[in-house]
C-alpha cells in the first residue's frame, strides 16, 4: 500500500471504529477486507463516490429479540437472539445460526459481513446474513433445546422466507436444531418452503450438505497445493475442532491419503501419532455426533490427550483450523512455522488472528481464508435451495461434483485476483477482492438504495 492509500485506510477504519465501538470481532473482519480492497477501491472513483465501502460495512438491518423458554424443572429462562441481515445485493439473505454462550452482536456482525463475500465467491445468488443466540445447547436436555428453538422461531418466522432470508446451521446448530426450527416454522406459516437449509434428507435436505464444508475445505486445499506444485497425499495435517466441519475435513483428508495428526474440542486436543484411521474416525464421529461427548473420553492406541491446549504445537505440513474464531494466535503460528508448516487452510470463520496472518505472510506460508476455503457449506446450502425450488433431489454424486466445481471456481477467482509478482498466490487478497468486486458492482448498479 502506498502512503496515500494507507492514509485513506486509516481514516476509514477510524470512522468504522467510531461507529461500531467495542465490536472488536467486527472491526477485525472489516480491517482484513478493507486492507485488501483499498488500492483497487481508490483506483475506481465511481465506487468511492458512491461510498460503497462505507455502505457495505453497515448492515441492512439487525433484528434483536428476547427468547423466553421453560426448563424441564418449570423455571423460566430468557436469552437474547439476533438476525443480522447484512446485504442482499446478490440474492436473498443467507447465513447460519449460531447457539453458543460467546455469541454477541459483534460476533454475528463479523460473521454476517464475511458471509457477503463468501457467498459472492460461490457464484450463486445469495446475500449475506448471520444470526443466533447466546443460548448454550450443550448443557440442555433434548426437550429444552426443542422449546428454545420453537420459542425463537415465534419471532424469527416474521423475518425469513425462501425469497427473503434463508438461515442454516453453524456452531451449536446442527440437524436436530434445524429440524425443530423448521417444524415450528411450518406450524406458524402453514406451508412447506425451503426456508432453512441443512434439513434432514427425508424432508428436503440436500445430499452432501453435512459433509460439504469439510470436504470443500479439503478440495480447496488440494487446488492450492497443486497450484504451488505440491500435493496433499502423505502430508501431516493438524486439524482443530471435532464438530461438523472438522470431522468431515478429517474424513476427506484420510480418503486423500493425508495423515490427520490432531483433533480438538473446547477442553483440549488429541495427538494421533500415526494418523487417524477410518475406524477411529467413525468412533469419534459417534462420540461427538450421537453421544455429544468429549474428546477426553476417547481412548485409542497411539492417542495422547492434551488438556486445555490447542493443537498448534504438533509438527505438521498443513494446519486446518476448523473450530472457532481467533483460535490460531501469533504464538501458535510461530510454532507452526518453526515446525515447517507449508499451508494453512481455514475451515472455521476467521480462526487466525491478524498477528498470526502476518507471521504466515512473512514466512511465505500459503494461507486460504475461510471465506474461500469453507464456502462449500453455503454453496451446498444454495444447491439445497435450488432443489427445493424445483421439487427435486440430486444424487450425492451429482451434488459432490457441483461442490468440487464450485471450489475449483473459487480457487480460480483467488488466483486471478491474488497472484503476486513472484507467482505465488495471496489467497487473502484474492478472495477479498474477488468477493468484493461483484457486490460493489451490484450496489453501484442499484443506485442510492
Ligand atoms: P460445531 O458446533 O459442529 O463444532 C464446533 C467445534 O469447535 C467443536 O469441536 C467445539 O468444541 C469447538 N469449539 C467451539 N467453540 C470453541 C472455542 N471457543 N474454543 C475451542 N474450541 C471451540 O460447529 P461447526 O463445525 O459447524 O463450525 C466450526 C467453524 O466452522 C465455525 O467457525 C463456523 O462458523 C464455521 N463454518 C461452519 C459451517 C458449517 O457448514 N457448519 C460453514 C462455514 C463455516 P466442543 O465440542 O467442546 O464445543
XYZ file of C-alpha atoms and ligand atoms in Angstrom:
497
model
C 0.000 0.000 0.000
C 1.251 3.499 -0.812
C 1.277 6.105 1.951
C -1.772 7.827 0.399
C -3.676 4.522 0.368
C -2.610 3.836 3.945
C -3.936 7.257 4.980
C -7.329 6.562 3.382
C -7.404 3.138 5.009
C -6.604 4.559 8.464
C -9.296 7.236 8.093
C -11.860 4.671 7.005
C -11.041 2.350 9.938
C -11.154 5.252 12.382
C -14.691 6.076 11.248
C -15.757 2.436 11.376
C -14.427 2.035 14.927
C -16.221 5.202 15.997
C -19.490 3.950 14.535
C -19.069 0.454 15.996
C -17.285 0.895 19.335
C -16.411 -2.243 21.341
C -17.254 -4.535 18.390
C -13.742 -5.928 18.121
C -14.546 -9.041 16.071
C -16.487 -6.968 13.531
C -13.677 -4.396 13.353
C -11.163 -7.215 12.779
C -13.193 -8.698 9.894
C -13.641 -5.305 8.194
C -9.958 -4.469 8.700
C -8.914 -7.584 6.793
C -11.243 -6.955 3.847
C -10.605 -3.207 3.630
C -6.836 -3.746 3.686
C -7.080 -5.971 0.604
C -9.568 -3.925 -1.420
C -8.413 -0.361 -0.633
C -5.917 0.013 -3.538
C -8.489 -1.235 -6.084
C -11.251 0.837 -4.460
C -9.228 4.040 -4.590
C -8.423 3.500 -8.264
C -12.131 3.333 -9.105
C -13.629 6.684 -8.348
C -17.204 5.665 -9.198
C -17.256 3.197 -6.282
C -15.643 5.659 -3.936
C -18.109 8.411 -4.835
C -20.970 6.001 -4.180
C -19.445 5.253 -0.732
C -19.621 1.512 -1.399
C -17.136 0.613 1.357
C -18.982 2.694 3.942
C -22.342 1.240 2.849
C -21.265 -2.394 2.633
C -19.961 -2.251 6.216
C -23.358 -1.092 7.514
C -25.892 -3.965 7.867
C -29.225 -3.541 6.065
C -30.839 -4.267 9.444
C -30.279 -6.086 12.721
C -33.232 -7.736 14.414
C -32.735 -8.304 18.158
C -35.237 -10.122 20.293
C -35.790 -11.962 23.553
C -36.336 -15.719 23.547
C -38.191 -16.935 26.610
C -38.397 -20.655 27.281
C -39.012 -23.116 30.115
C -36.558 -25.571 31.676
C -37.521 -29.189 32.453
C -37.966 -28.074 36.066
C -40.560 -25.489 35.023
C -38.313 -22.458 35.508
C -38.459 -19.550 33.065
C -35.272 -18.583 31.226
C -34.619 -15.762 28.756
C -31.861 -15.442 26.127
C -31.031 -12.808 23.580
C -31.211 -13.619 19.865
C -30.282 -11.731 16.695
C -30.606 -11.907 12.940
C -28.138 -9.663 11.144
C -29.414 -9.143 7.587
C -26.244 -7.641 6.203
C -26.537 -7.294 2.446
C -28.935 -8.751 -0.136
C -27.420 -7.238 -3.278
C -26.681 -10.645 -4.825
C -29.696 -12.623 -3.610
C -31.861 -13.434 -0.581
C -30.001 -13.172 2.732
C -28.200 -16.415 3.533
C -26.107 -17.473 6.519
C -26.121 -19.716 9.549
C -27.481 -19.505 13.078
C -25.044 -19.971 15.976
C -26.030 -21.054 19.502
C -23.125 -20.500 21.892
C -22.671 -18.509 25.135
C -19.976 -16.397 23.412
C -22.429 -15.056 20.786
C -22.693 -11.250 20.755
C -23.838 -8.703 18.195
C -20.182 -8.098 17.267
C -19.575 -11.801 16.563
C -22.691 -12.036 14.389
C -21.802 -8.838 12.524
C -18.336 -10.201 11.746
C -19.830 -13.482 10.547
C -22.545 -11.744 8.501
C -20.002 -9.424 6.906
C -17.713 -12.323 5.930
C -20.717 -14.178 4.583
C -21.419 -11.451 1.975
C -18.102 -12.038 0.197
C -18.053 -15.792 0.721
C -21.478 -16.105 -0.875
C -20.377 -13.832 -3.691
C -17.387 -16.112 -4.384
C -19.619 -19.199 -4.755
C -21.207 -17.619 -7.841
C -24.683 -18.495 -6.512
C -27.378 -15.843 -5.956
C -27.074 -15.376 -2.197
C -26.781 -12.290 0.012
C -25.022 -12.257 3.398
C -26.551 -12.719 6.867
C -25.931 -14.427 10.190
C -27.905 -14.971 13.357
C -28.027 -16.839 16.592
C -28.274 -16.602 20.327
C -26.179 -16.721 23.489
C -28.150 -19.864 24.394
C -25.904 -22.852 25.224
C -27.413 -26.097 23.893
C -24.534 -28.113 25.421
C -25.902 -28.472 28.951
C -29.598 -28.668 27.984
C -31.926 -31.638 27.571
C -33.423 -32.523 24.181
C -36.789 -31.064 25.268
C -35.204 -27.832 26.457
C -33.443 -27.417 23.096
C -36.774 -28.054 21.337
C -38.620 -25.498 23.464
C -35.881 -22.923 22.865
C -35.933 -23.452 19.083
C -39.737 -23.228 18.969
C -39.755 -20.039 21.012
C -37.023 -18.493 18.855
C -38.965 -19.258 15.665
C -42.066 -17.483 17.008
C -40.212 -14.212 16.386
C -37.820 -15.268 13.618
C -40.523 -16.528 11.220
C -41.704 -12.950 10.582
C -38.309 -12.013 9.119
C -37.378 -15.019 6.952
C -38.696 -16.709 3.805
C -37.357 -18.606 0.801
C -37.002 -15.350 -1.190
C -36.139 -13.148 1.798
C -33.711 -14.787 4.187
C -32.726 -18.459 4.437
C -30.895 -19.410 7.665
C -28.820 -22.587 8.160
C -26.714 -24.158 10.942
C -23.405 -23.130 12.497
C -21.746 -23.794 15.878
C -24.326 -25.381 18.203
C -26.950 -25.617 15.460
C -26.941 -28.972 13.663
C -29.572 -31.232 12.133
C -31.522 -31.533 15.397
C -31.912 -27.777 15.891
C -32.699 -27.105 12.210
C -35.455 -29.744 12.377
C -37.075 -28.155 15.460
C -36.843 -24.699 13.892
C -38.280 -25.928 10.588
C -41.131 -27.809 12.275
C -42.154 -24.678 14.149
C -41.874 -22.522 11.013
C -44.320 -24.820 9.209
C -46.732 -24.738 12.137
C -46.692 -20.935 12.213
C -46.866 -20.366 8.440
C -48.977 -23.384 7.482
C -46.837 -24.098 4.432
C -43.759 -26.042 3.415
C -40.967 -23.996 1.872
C -37.200 -24.178 1.609
C -36.820 -21.503 4.257
C -33.982 -23.229 6.137
C -31.119 -25.329 4.797
C -29.359 -28.235 6.471
C -32.688 -30.079 6.725
C -32.913 -33.865 7.100
C -32.633 -35.873 3.879
C -36.211 -37.136 4.219
C -37.695 -33.626 4.311
C -35.969 -31.537 1.687
C -32.337 -31.641 2.803
C -29.576 -31.973 0.228
C -27.220 -34.909 -0.097
C -23.668 -33.931 0.979
C -24.779 -30.813 2.939
C -23.464 -32.249 6.222
C -20.118 -33.098 4.635
C -19.885 -30.042 2.374
C -17.868 -27.545 4.446
C -15.196 -30.052 5.493
C -14.966 -31.772 2.105
C -14.970 -28.419 0.300
C -12.122 -27.210 2.502
C -10.018 -30.222 1.510
C -10.880 -29.731 -2.202
C -9.730 -26.122 -1.916
C -6.548 -27.177 -0.107
C -5.807 -29.644 -2.901
C -6.162 -26.926 -5.569
C -3.984 -24.553 -3.544
C -1.225 -27.159 -3.195
C -1.438 -28.163 -6.857
C -1.127 -24.515 -7.891
C 2.173 -24.440 -5.993
C 3.450 -27.827 -7.234
C 2.621 -29.715 -4.065
C 0.131 -32.476 -3.290
C -1.964 -33.413 -0.300
C -1.033 -37.095 -0.303
C 1.196 -38.112 2.592
C 1.009 -34.686 4.255
C 0.611 -34.420 8.026
C -2.411 -32.255 8.851
C -3.201 -30.700 12.242
C -6.990 -30.234 12.359
C -8.657 -28.311 15.184
C -12.261 -28.853 16.266
C -14.259 -32.063 16.178
C -17.619 -30.674 15.103
C -19.311 -30.726 11.730
C -16.538 -29.020 9.753
C -13.555 -30.724 11.426
C -15.000 -34.241 11.249
C -15.747 -34.194 7.533
C -12.495 -32.393 6.708
C -10.682 -35.200 8.556
C -12.697 -37.838 6.694
C -11.818 -36.395 3.283
C -8.159 -35.952 4.278
C -7.948 -39.649 5.169
C -9.525 -40.539 1.781
C -6.943 -38.368 0.026
C -4.061 -40.176 1.738
C -3.141 -37.406 4.190
C -2.326 -38.080 7.847
C -4.643 -36.365 10.345
C -2.475 -35.911 13.438
C -4.781 -33.852 15.695
C -8.423 -33.058 16.504
C -9.641 -30.811 19.318
C -12.633 -29.538 21.248
C -13.112 -26.662 23.667
C -11.476 -28.647 26.504
C -8.280 -29.886 24.811
C -6.849 -31.806 21.850
C -5.795 -35.309 20.890
C -2.492 -36.091 19.213
C -2.794 -39.098 16.915
C 0.831 -40.029 16.329
C 0.357 -42.416 13.403
C -2.521 -40.534 11.820
C -6.243 -41.083 12.330
C -7.611 -44.347 10.913
C -11.072 -44.694 9.351
C -12.188 -46.850 12.298
C -11.021 -44.244 14.822
C -12.741 -41.525 12.778
C -16.033 -43.459 12.932
C -15.698 -43.887 16.723
C -15.065 -40.157 17.191
C -17.984 -39.276 14.933
C -20.277 -41.452 17.064
C -18.871 -39.896 20.262
C -19.346 -36.306 19.060
C -22.417 -36.509 16.803
C -24.511 -39.114 18.588
C -23.360 -39.147 22.216
C -22.421 -35.437 22.361
C -19.320 -36.481 24.366
C -15.838 -35.018 24.855
C -12.572 -35.979 23.136
C -11.075 -36.653 26.590
C -13.338 -39.733 26.711
C -11.815 -41.158 23.518
C -9.278 -43.897 24.164
C -7.343 -45.433 21.284
C -3.899 -46.797 20.585
C -1.255 -44.138 19.885
C -3.542 -41.360 21.073
C -2.442 -38.738 23.586
C -4.867 -36.248 25.150
C -3.634 -32.711 25.958
C -5.992 -30.998 28.375
C -6.701 -27.273 27.916
C -4.315 -26.890 24.959
C -4.609 -26.132 21.260
C -3.044 -28.421 18.640
C -0.565 -25.994 17.059
C 2.456 -27.354 18.957
C 2.301 -30.589 16.931
C 4.611 -30.716 13.882
C 2.617 -30.766 10.631
C 2.765 -29.759 6.960
C -0.743 -28.281 6.886
C -2.793 -26.595 9.621
C -6.570 -26.752 9.228
C -8.284 -24.694 11.926
C -11.928 -25.833 11.977
C -13.223 -24.825 15.451
C -13.855 -21.117 16.005
C -12.661 -17.524 15.538
C -9.206 -16.404 16.742
C -8.156 -19.906 17.795
C -4.800 -19.618 15.993
C -2.761 -16.829 17.557
C 0.727 -15.473 16.921
C 2.492 -17.907 19.286
C 0.801 -20.872 17.604
C 1.663 -19.502 14.158
C 5.347 -19.102 15.116
C 5.489 -22.685 16.379
C 3.860 -23.964 13.197
C 6.369 -22.026 11.068
C 9.268 -23.334 13.178
C 7.980 -26.871 12.615
C 7.883 -26.365 8.837
C 4.192 -25.796 8.037
C 3.675 -25.054 4.319
C -0.052 -24.238 4.224
C -2.936 -23.088 6.400
C -6.422 -23.813 5.140
C -9.259 -22.389 7.245
C -12.368 -24.495 7.854
C -13.629 -22.115 10.545
C -14.519 -18.438 10.083
C -11.659 -16.039 10.943
C -9.772 -18.601 13.071
C -6.444 -16.792 12.559
C -5.611 -13.541 14.357
C -4.181 -10.590 12.464
C -0.714 -11.131 14.022
C -0.764 -14.821 13.092
C -1.715 -13.917 9.490
C 1.300 -11.566 9.367
C 3.581 -14.342 10.651
C 2.415 -16.700 7.901
C 2.770 -13.967 5.247
C 6.309 -13.124 6.389
C 7.358 -16.758 6.048
C 5.634 -17.424 2.716
C 3.139 -19.923 4.127
C 0.176 -20.486 1.785
C -2.935 -19.290 3.592
C -6.523 -19.908 2.470
C -9.014 -17.749 4.395
C -12.355 -19.234 5.451
C -14.372 -17.071 3.101
C -12.792 -19.025 0.238
C -11.931 -22.413 1.714
C -15.040 -23.017 3.836
C -17.539 -21.750 1.257
C -18.506 -25.338 0.346
C -21.096 -25.421 3.137
C -23.044 -22.411 1.999
C -22.603 -23.484 -1.626
C -24.401 -26.773 -0.989
C -26.982 -24.856 1.052
C -27.540 -22.817 -2.122
C -27.914 -26.093 -4.030
C -30.426 -27.253 -1.397
C -32.461 -24.088 -2.096
C -32.382 -24.824 -5.838
C -33.504 -28.445 -5.326
C -36.325 -27.310 -3.002
C -37.491 -24.708 -5.516
C -37.508 -27.301 -8.314
C -39.001 -30.007 -6.017
C -36.250 -32.474 -6.946
C -33.313 -34.180 -5.178
C -29.933 -34.663 -6.779
C -27.834 -37.750 -6.035
C -24.832 -37.494 -3.673
C -22.524 -37.900 -6.697
C -24.183 -35.017 -8.523
C -24.020 -32.672 -5.517
C -20.411 -33.664 -4.807
C -19.455 -32.928 -8.423
C -21.098 -29.491 -8.227
C -19.303 -28.848 -4.918
C -15.933 -29.737 -6.482
C -16.628 -27.442 -9.444
C -17.624 -24.552 -7.153
C -14.493 -24.946 -5.009
C -12.345 -25.014 -8.173
C -14.026 -21.840 -9.429
C -13.460 -20.085 -6.096
C -9.810 -21.112 -6.271
C -9.579 -19.768 -9.804
C -11.043 -16.393 -8.684
C -8.419 -16.211 -5.921
C -5.649 -16.917 -8.423
C -6.996 -14.272 -10.833
C -7.185 -11.587 -8.166
C -4.376 -12.584 -5.809
C -1.347 -13.678 -7.847
C 1.705 -11.725 -6.706
C 4.812 -10.743 -8.663
C 6.727 -13.848 -7.559
C 3.968 -16.125 -8.916
C 2.635 -17.160 -5.518
C -0.989 -16.506 -4.712
C -2.068 -14.285 -1.830
C -5.373 -16.026 -1.124
C -6.455 -13.425 1.427
C -6.220 -10.570 -1.081
C -7.541 -12.777 -3.885
C -10.704 -13.826 -2.030
C -11.393 -10.377 -0.575
C -11.021 -8.598 -3.917
C -12.831 -11.359 -5.865
C -15.769 -11.397 -3.421
C -15.956 -7.623 -3.006
C -15.929 -6.567 -6.679
C -19.158 -8.368 -7.556
C -21.064 -6.961 -4.579
C -19.690 -3.465 -5.249
C -20.782 -3.629 -8.901
C -24.313 -4.693 -7.950
C -24.580 -1.961 -5.314
C -23.391 0.644 -7.786
C -25.935 -0.512 -10.358
C -28.820 -0.205 -7.860
C -28.107 3.481 -7.248
C -28.694 5.122 -3.893
C -30.511 2.319 -2.056
P -19.791 -27.404 15.648
O -20.615 -26.833 16.728
O -20.261 -28.619 14.942
O -18.314 -27.698 16.169
C -17.519 -26.686 16.735
C -16.229 -27.314 17.214
O -15.366 -26.274 17.673
C -16.416 -28.249 18.400
O -15.414 -29.223 18.385
C -16.234 -27.304 19.589
O -15.829 -27.946 20.790
C -15.129 -26.396 19.075
N -15.225 -25.068 19.682
C -16.307 -24.248 19.713
N -16.015 -23.115 20.379
C -14.729 -23.243 20.773
C -13.845 -22.411 21.493
N -14.230 -21.214 21.949
N -12.563 -22.849 21.722
C -12.165 -24.077 21.262
N -12.968 -24.910 20.571
C -14.216 -24.491 20.322
O -19.565 -26.191 14.602
P -19.130 -26.256 13.080
O -18.164 -27.358 12.887
O -20.350 -26.184 12.261
O -18.393 -24.859 12.890
C -16.997 -24.683 13.150
C -16.492 -23.419 12.475
O -16.738 -23.505 11.057
C -17.161 -22.118 12.918
O -16.232 -21.067 12.830
C -18.256 -21.928 11.855
O -18.661 -20.574 11.758
C -17.506 -22.384 10.622
N -18.334 -22.786 9.489
C -19.263 -23.756 9.606
C -20.010 -24.148 8.515
C -20.952 -25.295 8.548
O -21.436 -25.685 7.487
N -21.237 -25.896 9.684
C -19.885 -23.426 7.224
C -18.809 -22.471 7.181
C -18.104 -22.146 8.290
P -16.939 -28.526 21.818
O -17.420 -29.793 21.189
O -16.192 -28.718 23.092
O -17.982 -27.461 21.915
